[in-house]
Amino acid sequence: MGTHEEQGVARQGFDVADAAPLLLDAQGLVTGWTRDAQRLLAYAASEVVGRYVGELLGAQDAGRVPELIERCRREGGWVGLLTARHRDGAPVRLMVRITSALDEQGPAQWLVLLSELGDAHGWDMSRDTLEQMVARSPVGIAIVDTNLRYVWSNPSLAQFGGGPPRHRLGLRLADIQPGLDSESIETQMRQVLATGDPIVGYEHVGRARSAPLRETAHMMSFTRLDDGHGNPTGVYYTVEDITDRHRARQRLALLDRAGQHIGRTLDITRTAQELADVAVPGLADLVTVDLLESVLRGGEPAPGPLGDTEPVPVRRAGYRSVNGSVPLTVVDIGAVVTYPAESPPIRCLRTGRSWREEKLDPLGEAWAKHARGGQAAIFLELGLHSVMIVPIRARGVTLGVTTFFRRHRQEPFEEDDLNLAEDLVSRAAVCVDNARRYTRERDAALVLQRSLLPHRLPEQDAVEVSACYRPADELTGLGGDWYDVIPLSGARVALVVGEVPGHGIDAAAAMGRLRTAVRTLAALELPPDEVLAHLDDLVARSAREEGVDMGGEEADGAQGVGSGCVYVVYDPVDGACTMAAAGHPAPAVIMPDGSVTFVDLPQGPPLGVGGPPFESVELALAAGSTLALHTDGLLAAGDDWAVDADRGRLRQALERGANSPLDLQCRSVVDALVPDRPYDDVALLMARTRLLGAEQVADWDLPADPAAVADARKTATRQLSEWGLAELAFTTELVVSELVTNAIRYAAGPIRLRLIRERALFCEVYDGGATAPHLRHPRTTDEGGRGLLLVSQFTQQWGTRFVPEGKIIWAEQSLTDPSP
């Protein structure tokens, strides 16, 4: 220890060039005094030479002189701290080095070098104090030579393995701790020896042979030791156990990873799988997540006692193993797993409390029984030796259990591991419950929406139609996109696509209200711009009645405010197509040659927000043209559906499938432009136009003469005979007679009769009048007023529609069921 102290004093500032030398004889008398000594203590040589050196020291150190001289004889010298008395009586703290100045031909002498201690307060300690600091320090300290062999270590190093200090001397780290990753530690030592730069805070994680079941972590620092000439003599290093800190960091990192990866979606099964993925391998070697079947459906767990006598089936929702799978226990995701009523998983389900077993009985049976063989393997076959089971609880309800096993790692689960597992599962439980609640609401909204959408498109001959609807992903929620196909009089058809702002049940309900309103307005035979105008008034009035502030943010989506809609009417007799839009993208048209254009359709304001009046456009479509009506979700994730680039993508998708069957083309367009779980829901309605043949339509101009009624009946009967519909002659004669008579009697202008044979027989009478007839209910004694009553009784339906030049009274008869 004296040698280390001497080297330490020399390095801390004992500069021989600045030291004041003096000589002592064997008894401690001053035999030589120098000017430097005189400068240091102010004594002249004549005052000192021949005097006992103890007289120059303070009272405390004067008595130590014989001891120090004896020690110098044994060890060849001494280095330490002494207090001298200045000539004026003031104490002077000195660093002192005593070395032998032995002259073989003369008496023994000692060379004493004095250096003023100054402000170096760190050295104002005794040797005993320094020895106690090193010996009692909880930090392991050691010195190795340049060959990395131990030359010294303190007792505390033994707690890290390798035995007491005396067993280490002359050995390397790999010799005393062969199970340790000594190569990585010695690599640090070699780097310090080579560069001279200390390494501070190196963390080493591993397992020692003395404790193979427990992973430990140590923080180490390395410093090179040099001799007086700057040459390396070894490495001084310290070791501190940071296992608890290391494990705490691991737990925090695992919890942080759980926060980032669990609950990224609102899918119950995916959330359960994310829990298993996070826990392996950071906490366990094998994890299973089992949920009650009602939870996976979005429902509440069934009330009442659970698993008291009967086995309890649950469904596997998540699974992860460090080696992919354990063949004897792997259960497909979604498969039923049955646990005995008294098994630990069911006890955890029943009590809501966690369970841990540090060491499983190797011959004990695994609890789960499933379809693959129906028998449980023993834990020895599975290699499982330690287990934790944590119930998945959220808002006071138990939803399932998570089971953690250790298989490859030998250390059993500890209490800290159970606490960590409970933290992980509690975070996942909230996400699972949120996903369960969302699943319930989304399924309800989806059922509502699908019940409001057409279950099947109506049969008609005007267009061939196909529709595709894709709901939004679970994070966005179900939207309010909708479509409809509405047969109209005269073999015409109305095509409608709309979108309600917002998501969820409210949006689906608003969509249902709008769809019902559109069908009601369509039955009034109004042109597209008037349908949208009435719909706009209806939405605005409903919002006002509900007290919605039309200028506030909450107005968007309330009662359908801000909804978009495009309404198209197609007439297969002449190919005329009329349409209007309210805050909605214009339809695309695929021409018979496969080219794609977009209708230049004036955009009216969204429904309910007010603005300029709606405008209709009319165009003629050739047979085989295809209309593509869509919501804005088909083009983009936001409201920017007018971007040319998005239209370009739609154009390409439509052109690629131009020659495909319509159903296949409709699905392929959606697949090409929309992901499986889009940001916004999407509706696409495609209609390929047809034209009725000349043999299906017959019309005649009639004079405004009562005598023309009989001719009209005869003409209609003759046409029915040509069409093979003679069985409808009586009813048709009655309809023609009444409608033509009313036109002659009450209207003005030209009169025209038209018969259309499609899936039904339409009889239409056109006149120039601007008033609609009304059905009367005459008394028994009335002589007239029964014409329209008879028409309504003998036909499927009848009505009036207005055209720019007048009106058309029409009646429809079924061709499959002649009875009205």
mmCIF file of N, CA, C and O in Angstrom, residues 29-113:
data_model
loop_
_atom_site.group_PDB
_atom_site.id
_atom_site.type_symbol
_atom_site.label_atom_id
_atom_site.label_comp_id
_atom_site.label_asym_id
_atom_site.label_seq_id
_atom_site.Cartn_x
_atom_site.Cartn_y
_atom_site.Cartn_z
ATOM 1 N N LEU A 29 19.125 13.361 12.812
ATOM 2 C CA LEU A 29 19.720 14.684 12.942
ATOM 3 C C LEU A 29 19.911 15.276 11.564
ATOM 4 O O LEU A 29 20.265 14.584 10.604
ATOM 5 N N VAL A 30 19.698 16.614 11.474
ATOM 6 C CA VAL A 30 19.878 17.296 10.190
ATOM 7 C C VAL A 30 21.359 17.441 9.937
ATOM 8 O O VAL A 30 22.090 18.035 10.726
ATOM 9 N N THR A 31 21.800 16.881 8.784
ATOM 10 C CA THR A 31 23.216 16.966 8.420
ATOM 11 C C THR A 31 23.423 17.838 7.192
ATOM 12 O O THR A 31 24.566 18.184 6.886
ATOM 13 N N GLY A 32 22.378 18.171 6.492
ATOM 14 C CA GLY A 32 22.511 19.016 5.315
ATOM 15 C C GLY A 32 21.267 19.866 5.118
ATOM 16 O O GLY A 32 20.147 19.401 5.279
ATOM 17 N N TRP A 33 21.473 21.158 4.820
ATOM 18 C CA TRP A 33 20.356 22.120 4.672
ATOM 19 C C TRP A 33 20.594 22.924 3.414
ATOM 20 O O TRP A 33 21.725 23.265 3.101
ATOM 21 N N THR A 34 19.571 23.179 2.683
ATOM 22 C CA THR A 34 19.713 23.858 1.384
ATOM 23 C C THR A 34 18.966 25.171 1.396
ATOM 24 O O THR A 34 18.149 25.450 2.290
ATOM 25 N N ARG A 35 19.303 25.992 0.386
ATOM 26 C CA ARG A 35 18.610 27.280 0.265
ATOM 27 C C ARG A 35 17.103 27.090 0.056
ATOM 28 O O ARG A 35 16.296 27.886 0.529
ATOM 29 N N ASP A 36 16.725 26.001 -0.677
ATOM 30 C CA ASP A 36 15.292 25.763 -0.904
ATOM 31 C C ASP A 36 14.586 25.432 0.403
ATOM 32 O O ASP A 36 13.443 25.867 0.636
ATOM 33 N N ALA A 37 15.270 24.688 1.267
ATOM 34 C CA ALA A 37 14.676 24.392 2.563
ATOM 35 C C ALA A 37 14.562 25.652 3.391
ATOM 36 O O ALA A 37 13.564 25.863 4.100
ATOM 37 N N GLN A 38 15.602 26.510 3.270
ATOM 38 C CA GLN A 38 15.547 27.778 4.009
ATOM 39 C C GLN A 38 14.399 28.638 3.478
ATOM 40 O O GLN A 38 13.691 29.289 4.253
ATOM 41 N N ARG A 39 14.194 28.657 2.180
ATOM 42 C CA ARG A 39 13.097 29.445 1.595
ATOM 43 C C ARG A 39 11.735 28.926 2.051
ATOM 44 O O ARG A 39 10.804 29.677 2.274
ATOM 45 N N LEU A 40 11.636 27.621 2.225
ATOM 46 C CA LEU A 40 10.371 27.009 2.598
ATOM 47 C C LEU A 40 10.017 27.255 4.057
ATOM 48 O O LEU A 40 8.877 27.589 4.392
ATOM 49 N N LEU A 41 11.032 27.119 4.961
ATOM 50 C CA LEU A 41 10.745 27.214 6.409
ATOM 51 C C LEU A 41 11.397 28.422 7.078
ATOM 52 O O LEU A 41 11.184 28.649 8.276
ATOM 53 N N ALA A 42 12.287 29.173 6.350
ATOM 54 C CA ALA A 42 12.910 30.424 6.848
ATOM 55 C C ALA A 42 14.026 30.200 7.865
ATOM 56 O O ALA A 42 14.474 31.148 8.507
ATOM 57 N N TYR A 43 14.440 28.951 8.069
ATOM 58 C CA TYR A 43 15.579 28.687 8.965
ATOM 59 C C TYR A 43 16.879 28.757 8.177
ATOM 60 O O TYR A 43 16.959 28.206 7.058
ATOM 61 N N ALA A 44 17.915 29.406 8.789
ATOM 62 C CA ALA A 44 19.252 29.384 8.183
ATOM 63 C C ALA A 44 19.914 28.049 8.513
ATOM 64 O O ALA A 44 19.536 27.362 9.460
ATOM 65 N N ALA A 45 20.939 27.704 7.721
ATOM 66 C CA ALA A 45 21.624 26.430 7.925
ATOM 67 C C ALA A 45 22.250 26.352 9.314
ATOM 68 O O ALA A 45 22.231 25.294 9.969
ATOM 69 N N SER A 46 22.772 27.441 9.769
ATOM 70 C CA SER A 46 23.427 27.436 11.077
ATOM 71 C C SER A 46 22.434 27.166 12.201
ATOM 72 O O SER A 46 22.812 26.693 13.280
ATOM 73 N N GLU A 47 21.134 27.434 11.955
ATOM 74 C CA GLU A 47 20.124 27.226 12.981
ATOM 75 C C GLU A 47 19.588 25.799 12.998
ATOM 76 O O GLU A 47 18.937 25.384 13.958
ATOM 77 N N VAL A 48 19.889 25.058 11.954
ATOM 78 C CA VAL A 48 19.238 23.755 11.793
ATOM 79 C C VAL A 48 20.221 22.594 11.841
ATOM 80 O O VAL A 48 19.944 21.547 12.441
ATOM 81 N N VAL A 49 21.350 22.741 11.170
ATOM 82 C CA VAL A 49 22.292 21.626 11.057
ATOM 83 C C VAL A 49 22.714 21.204 12.462
ATOM 84 O O VAL A 49 23.084 22.016 13.293
ATOM 85 N N GLY A 50 22.604 19.852 12.697
ATOM 86 C CA GLY A 50 22.953 19.290 13.992
ATOM 87 C C GLY A 50 21.766 19.151 14.919
ATOM 88 O O GLY A 50 21.885 18.526 15.979
ATOM 89 N N ARG A 51 20.634 19.729 14.565
ATOM 90 C CA ARG A 51 19.441 19.618 15.399
ATOM 91 C C ARG A 51 18.611 18.385 14.994
ATOM 92 O O ARG A 51 18.673 17.916 13.850
ATOM 93 N N TYR A 52 17.826 17.898 15.956
ATOM 94 C CA TYR A 52 16.920 16.762 15.691
ATOM 95 C C TYR A 52 15.751 17.235 14.820
ATOM 96 O O TYR A 52 15.152 18.274 15.072
ATOM 97 N N VAL A 53 15.455 16.470 13.746
ATOM 98 C CA VAL A 53 14.461 16.919 12.778
ATOM 99 C C VAL A 53 13.096 17.072 13.402
ATOM 100 O O VAL A 53 12.273 17.877 12.962
ATOM 101 N N GLY A 54 12.830 16.324 14.507
ATOM 102 C CA GLY A 54 11.529 16.425 15.151
ATOM 103 C C GLY A 54 11.249 17.795 15.713
ATOM 104 O O GLY A 54 10.097 18.187 15.894
ATOM 105 N N GLU A 55 12.350 18.562 15.987
ATOM 106 C CA GLU A 55 12.159 19.901 16.505
ATOM 107 C C GLU A 55 11.600 20.856 15.450
ATOM 108 O O GLU A 55 11.106 21.931 15.793
ATOM 109 N N LEU A 56 11.719 20.466 14.190
ATOM 110 C CA LEU A 56 11.197 21.309 13.109
ATOM 111 C C LEU A 56 9.734 20.975 12.774
ATOM 112 O O LEU A 56 9.127 21.651 11.934
ATOM 113 N N LEU A 57 9.175 19.923 13.396
ATOM 114 C CA LEU A 57 7.816 19.484 13.080
ATOM 115 C C LEU A 57 6.844 19.923 14.141
ATOM 116 O O LEU A 57 7.219 20.297 15.257
ATOM 117 N N GLY A 58 5.565 19.845 13.762
ATOM 118 C CA GLY A 58 4.542 20.151 14.732
ATOM 119 C C GLY A 58 4.495 19.103 15.820
ATOM 120 O O GLY A 58 5.049 17.997 15.704
ATOM 121 N N ALA A 59 3.817 19.444 16.898
ATOM 122 C CA ALA A 59 3.788 18.559 18.062
ATOM 123 C C ALA A 59 3.221 17.191 17.726
ATOM 124 O O ALA A 59 3.685 16.174 18.230
ATOM 125 N N GLN A 60 2.212 17.123 16.848
ATOM 126 C CA GLN A 60 1.570 15.857 16.533
ATOM 127 C C GLN A 60 2.485 14.936 15.749
ATOM 128 O O GLN A 60 2.476 13.727 15.931
ATOM 129 N N ASP A 61 3.300 15.540 14.830
ATOM 130 C CA ASP A 61 4.136 14.715 13.969
ATOM 131 C C ASP A 61 5.536 14.499 14.536
ATOM 132 O O ASP A 61 6.262 13.611 14.055
ATOM 133 N N ALA A 62 5.953 15.304 15.510
ATOM 134 C CA ALA A 62 7.321 15.176 16.026
ATOM 135 C C ALA A 62 7.567 13.795 16.616
ATOM 136 O O ALA A 62 8.650 13.211 16.473
ATOM 137 N N GLY A 63 6.580 13.230 17.275
ATOM 138 C CA GLY A 63 6.744 11.928 17.892
ATOM 139 C C GLY A 63 6.767 10.786 16.902
ATOM 140 O O GLY A 63 7.068 9.641 17.269
ATOM 141 N N ARG A 64 6.422 11.040 15.638
ATOM 142 C CA ARG A 64 6.386 9.968 14.639
ATOM 143 C C ARG A 64 7.743 9.736 13.986
ATOM 144 O O ARG A 64 7.908 8.783 13.224
ATOM 145 N N VAL A 65 8.749 10.591 14.280
ATOM 146 C CA VAL A 65 10.020 10.504 13.571
ATOM 147 C C VAL A 65 10.690 9.144 13.756
ATOM 148 O O VAL A 65 11.130 8.527 12.779
ATOM 149 N N PRO A 66 10.803 8.601 14.990
ATOM 150 C CA PRO A 66 11.444 7.278 15.134
ATOM 151 C C PRO A 66 10.710 6.204 14.329
ATOM 152 O O PRO A 66 11.340 5.336 13.714
ATOM 153 N N GLU A 67 9.387 6.267 14.348
ATOM 154 C CA GLU A 67 8.610 5.265 13.595
ATOM 155 C C GLU A 67 8.884 5.368 12.101
ATOM 156 O O GLU A 67 9.049 4.358 11.407
ATOM 157 N N LEU A 68 8.942 6.604 11.616
ATOM 158 C CA LEU A 68 9.177 6.782 10.192
ATOM 159 C C LEU A 68 10.576 6.320 9.789
ATOM 160 O O LEU A 68 10.773 5.716 8.725
ATOM 161 N N ILE A 69 11.599 6.603 10.667
ATOM 162 C CA ILE A 69 12.960 6.169 10.340
ATOM 163 C C ILE A 69 13.034 4.651 10.312
ATOM 164 O O ILE A 69 13.655 4.051 9.414
ATOM 165 N N GLU A 70 12.350 4.003 11.269
ATOM 166 C CA GLU A 70 12.338 2.542 11.287
ATOM 167 C C GLU A 70 11.648 1.996 10.042
ATOM 168 O O GLU A 70 12.090 1.010 9.442
ATOM 169 N N ARG A 71 10.589 2.619 9.642
ATOM 170 C CA ARG A 71 9.869 2.164 8.443
ATOM 171 C C ARG A 71 10.721 2.347 7.196
ATOM 172 O O ARG A 71 10.704 1.519 6.279
ATOM 173 N N CYS A 72 11.464 3.430 7.173
ATOM 174 C CA CYS A 72 12.347 3.654 6.021
ATOM 175 C C CYS A 72 13.418 2.570 5.948
ATOM 176 O O CYS A 72 13.832 2.149 4.856
ATOM 177 N N ARG A 73 13.906 2.128 7.139
ATOM 178 C CA ARG A 73 14.912 1.066 7.130
ATOM 179 C C ARG A 73 14.317 -0.225 6.546
ATOM 180 O O ARG A 73 14.995 -0.949 5.809
ATOM 181 N N ARG A 74 13.038 -0.495 6.886
ATOM 182 C CA ARG A 74 12.424 -1.746 6.414
ATOM 183 C C ARG A 74 12.029 -1.678 4.945
ATOM 184 O O ARG A 74 12.225 -2.619 4.199
ATOM 185 N N GLU A 75 11.455 -0.566 4.544
ATOM 186 C CA GLU A 75 10.847 -0.488 3.213
ATOM 187 C C GLU A 75 11.668 0.328 2.228
ATOM 188 O O GLU A 75 11.298 0.434 1.053
ATOM 189 N N GLY A 76 12.759 0.935 2.705
ATOM 190 C CA GLY A 76 13.611 1.692 1.797
ATOM 191 C C GLY A 76 13.146 3.110 1.563
ATOM 192 O O GLY A 76 13.760 3.830 0.769
ATOM 193 N N GLY A 77 12.105 3.547 2.237
ATOM 194 C CA GLY A 77 11.652 4.918 2.060
ATOM 195 C C GLY A 77 10.226 5.094 2.530
ATOM 196 O O GLY A 77 9.562 4.157 2.997
ATOM 197 N N TRP A 78 9.719 6.320 2.402
ATOM 198 C CA TRP A 78 8.345 6.614 2.853
ATOM 199 C C TRP A 78 7.871 7.871 2.154
ATOM 200 O O TRP A 78 8.635 8.789 1.866
ATOM 201 N N VAL A 79 6.588 7.921 1.891
ATOM 202 C CA VAL A 79 5.950 9.093 1.302
ATOM 203 C C VAL A 79 4.696 9.385 2.103
ATOM 204 O O VAL A 79 3.916 8.471 2.408
ATOM 205 N N GLY A 80 4.490 10.639 2.456
ATOM 206 C CA GLY A 80 3.301 10.963 3.212
ATOM 207 C C GLY A 80 3.201 12.444 3.494
ATOM 208 O O GLY A 80 3.888 13.279 2.886
ATOM 209 N N LEU A 81 2.330 12.764 4.462
ATOM 210 C CA LEU A 81 2.025 14.142 4.800
ATOM 211 C C LEU A 81 2.498 14.440 6.221
ATOM 212 O O LEU A 81 2.242 13.656 7.147
ATOM 213 N N LEU A 82 3.170 15.589 6.407
ATOM 214 C CA LEU A 82 3.629 16.033 7.731
ATOM 215 C C LEU A 82 3.379 17.532 7.861
ATOM 216 O O LEU A 82 3.265 18.243 6.851
ATOM 217 N N THR A 83 3.331 17.989 9.123
ATOM 218 C CA THR A 83 3.163 19.417 9.390
ATOM 219 C C THR A 83 4.445 19.933 10.053
ATOM 220 O O THR A 83 4.858 19.438 11.122
ATOM 221 N N ALA A 84 5.144 20.919 9.420
ATOM 222 C CA ALA A 84 6.365 21.537 9.972
ATOM 223 C C ALA A 84 6.024 22.886 10.600
ATOM 224 O O ALA A 84 4.937 23.428 10.363
ATOM 225 N N ARG A 85 6.992 23.408 11.409
ATOM 226 C CA ARG A 85 6.800 24.723 12.008
ATOM 227 C C ARG A 85 7.673 25.735 11.290
ATOM 228 O O ARG A 85 8.886 25.550 11.161
ATOM 229 N N HIS A 86 7.024 26.753 10.729
ATOM 230 C CA HIS A 86 7.781 27.842 10.106
ATOM 231 C C HIS A 86 8.570 28.576 11.202
ATOM 232 O O HIS A 86 8.245 28.490 12.386
ATOM 233 N N ARG A 87 9.636 29.297 10.804
ATOM 234 C CA ARG A 87 10.471 30.004 11.779
ATOM 235 C C ARG A 87 9.661 31.000 12.593
ATOM 236 O O ARG A 87 9.956 31.269 13.774
ATOM 237 N N ASP A 88 8.528 31.495 11.961
ATOM 238 C CA ASP A 88 7.674 32.441 12.687
ATOM 239 C C ASP A 88 6.597 31.730 13.505
ATOM 240 O O ASP A 88 5.705 32.365 14.071
ATOM 241 N N GLY A 89 6.681 30.392 13.543
ATOM 242 C CA GLY A 89 5.763 29.612 14.355
ATOM 243 C C GLY A 89 4.532 29.120 13.621
ATOM 244 O O GLY A 89 3.751 28.340 14.181
ATOM 245 N N ALA A 90 4.301 29.562 12.391
ATOM 246 C CA ALA A 90 3.112 29.134 11.635
ATOM 247 C C ALA A 90 3.270 27.706 11.139
ATOM 248 O O ALA A 90 4.369 27.310 10.725
ATOM 249 N N PRO A 91 2.228 26.886 11.156
ATOM 250 C CA PRO A 91 2.315 25.513 10.621
ATOM 251 C C PRO A 91 2.389 25.528 9.095
ATOM 252 O O PRO A 91 1.747 26.355 8.442
ATOM 253 N N VAL A 92 3.146 24.598 8.553
ATOM 254 C CA VAL A 92 3.291 24.455 7.100
ATOM 255 C C VAL A 92 3.022 22.999 6.751
ATOM 256 O O VAL A 92 3.729 22.100 7.211
ATOM 257 N N ARG A 93 1.961 22.779 5.943
ATOM 258 C CA ARG A 93 1.621 21.407 5.507
ATOM 259 C C ARG A 93 2.515 21.013 4.358
ATOM 260 O O ARG A 93 2.662 21.733 3.375
ATOM 261 N N LEU A 94 3.156 19.843 4.501
ATOM 262 C CA LEU A 94 4.154 19.406 3.535
ATOM 263 C C LEU A 94 3.838 18.005 3.021
ATOM 264 O O LEU A 94 3.332 17.159 3.765
ATOM 265 N N MET A 95 4.142 17.824 1.745
ATOM 266 C CA MET A 95 4.233 16.473 1.206
ATOM 267 C C MET A 95 5.718 16.095 1.307
ATOM 268 O O MET A 95 6.587 16.831 0.841
ATOM 269 N N VAL A 96 5.966 14.897 1.900
ATOM 270 C CA VAL A 96 7.342 14.509 2.231
ATOM 271 C C VAL A 96 7.656 13.187 1.568
ATOM 272 O O VAL A 96 6.855 12.242 1.636
ATOM 273 N N ARG A 97 8.828 13.152 0.961
ATOM 274 C CA ARG A 97 9.347 11.895 0.426
ATOM 275 C C ARG A 97 10.709 11.647 1.068
ATOM 276 O O ARG A 97 11.583 12.503 1.012
ATOM 277 N N ILE A 98 10.901 10.441 1.648
ATOM 278 C CA ILE A 98 12.175 10.041 2.275
ATOM 279 C C ILE A 98 12.707 8.855 1.510
ATOM 280 O O ILE A 98 11.999 7.839 1.364
ATOM 281 N N THR A 99 13.887 8.988 1.005
ATOM 282 C CA THR A 99 14.551 7.880 0.302
ATOM 283 C C THR A 99 15.941 7.699 0.864
ATOM 284 O O THR A 99 16.529 8.608 1.450
ATOM 285 N N SER A 100 16.475 6.532 0.670
ATOM 286 C CA SER A 100 17.812 6.211 1.206
ATOM 287 C C SER A 100 18.894 6.941 0.417
ATOM 288 O O SER A 100 18.848 6.979 -0.822
ATOM 289 N N ALA A 101 19.820 7.545 1.157
ATOM 290 C CA ALA A 101 21.013 8.139 0.533
ATOM 291 C C ALA A 101 22.240 7.396 1.053
ATOM 292 O O ALA A 101 23.235 7.985 1.441
ATOM 293 N N LEU A 102 22.148 6.051 1.066
ATOM 294 C CA LEU A 102 23.168 5.195 1.670
ATOM 295 C C LEU A 102 24.477 5.288 0.912
ATOM 296 O O LEU A 102 24.515 5.204 -0.307
ATOM 297 N N ASP A 103 25.507 5.554 1.663
ATOM 298 C CA ASP A 103 26.861 5.565 1.101
ATOM 299 C C ASP A 103 27.575 4.340 1.665
ATOM 300 O O ASP A 103 27.734 4.188 2.878
ATOM 301 N N GLU A 104 28.001 3.408 0.782
ATOM 302 C CA GLU A 104 28.602 2.171 1.236
ATOM 303 C C GLU A 104 29.865 2.401 2.083
ATOM 304 O O GLU A 104 30.238 1.575 2.906
ATOM 305 N N GLN A 105 30.544 3.496 1.859
ATOM 306 C CA GLN A 105 31.786 3.761 2.594
ATOM 307 C C GLN A 105 31.568 4.711 3.764
ATOM 308 O O GLN A 105 32.497 5.124 4.430
ATOM 309 N N GLY A 106 30.281 5.119 3.988
ATOM 310 C CA GLY A 106 29.996 6.055 5.073
ATOM 311 C C GLY A 106 28.781 5.621 5.855
ATOM 312 O O GLY A 106 28.161 4.595 5.574
ATOM 313 N N PRO A 107 28.446 6.393 6.870
ATOM 314 C CA PRO A 107 27.275 6.064 7.678
ATOM 315 C C PRO A 107 25.988 6.256 6.879
ATOM 316 O O PRO A 107 25.961 6.942 5.859
ATOM 317 N N ALA A 108 24.901 5.612 7.354
ATOM 318 C CA ALA A 108 23.589 5.706 6.680
ATOM 319 C C ALA A 108 23.048 7.119 6.737
ATOM 320 O O ALA A 108 23.191 7.805 7.756
ATOM 321 N N GLN A 109 22.468 7.550 5.637
ATOM 322 C CA GLN A 109 21.846 8.868 5.563
ATOM 323 C C GLN A 109 20.536 8.761 4.779
ATOM 324 O O GLN A 109 20.331 7.826 3.998
ATOM 325 N N TRP A 110 19.620 9.738 5.047
ATOM 326 C CA TRP A 110 18.323 9.766 4.374
ATOM 327 C C TRP A 110 18.148 11.100 3.653
ATOM 328 O O TRP A 110 18.429 12.135 4.208
ATOM 329 N N LEU A 111 17.734 11.013 2.373
ATOM 330 C CA LEU A 111 17.421 12.210 1.592
ATOM 331 C C LEU A 111 15.943 12.516 1.777
ATOM 332 O O LEU A 111 15.072 11.673 1.503
ATOM 333 N N VAL A 112 15.660 13.721 2.239
ATOM 334 C CA VAL A 112 14.278 14.132 2.488
ATOM 335 C C VAL A 112 13.917 15.246 1.501
ATOM 336 O O VAL A 112 14.634 16.246 1.408
ATOM 337 N N LEU A 113 12.834 15.056 0.778
ATOM 338 C CA LEU A 113 12.340 16.050 -0.183
ATOM 339 C C LEU A 113 11.040 16.632 0.367
ATOM 340 O O LEU A 113 10.093 15.906 0.697
#
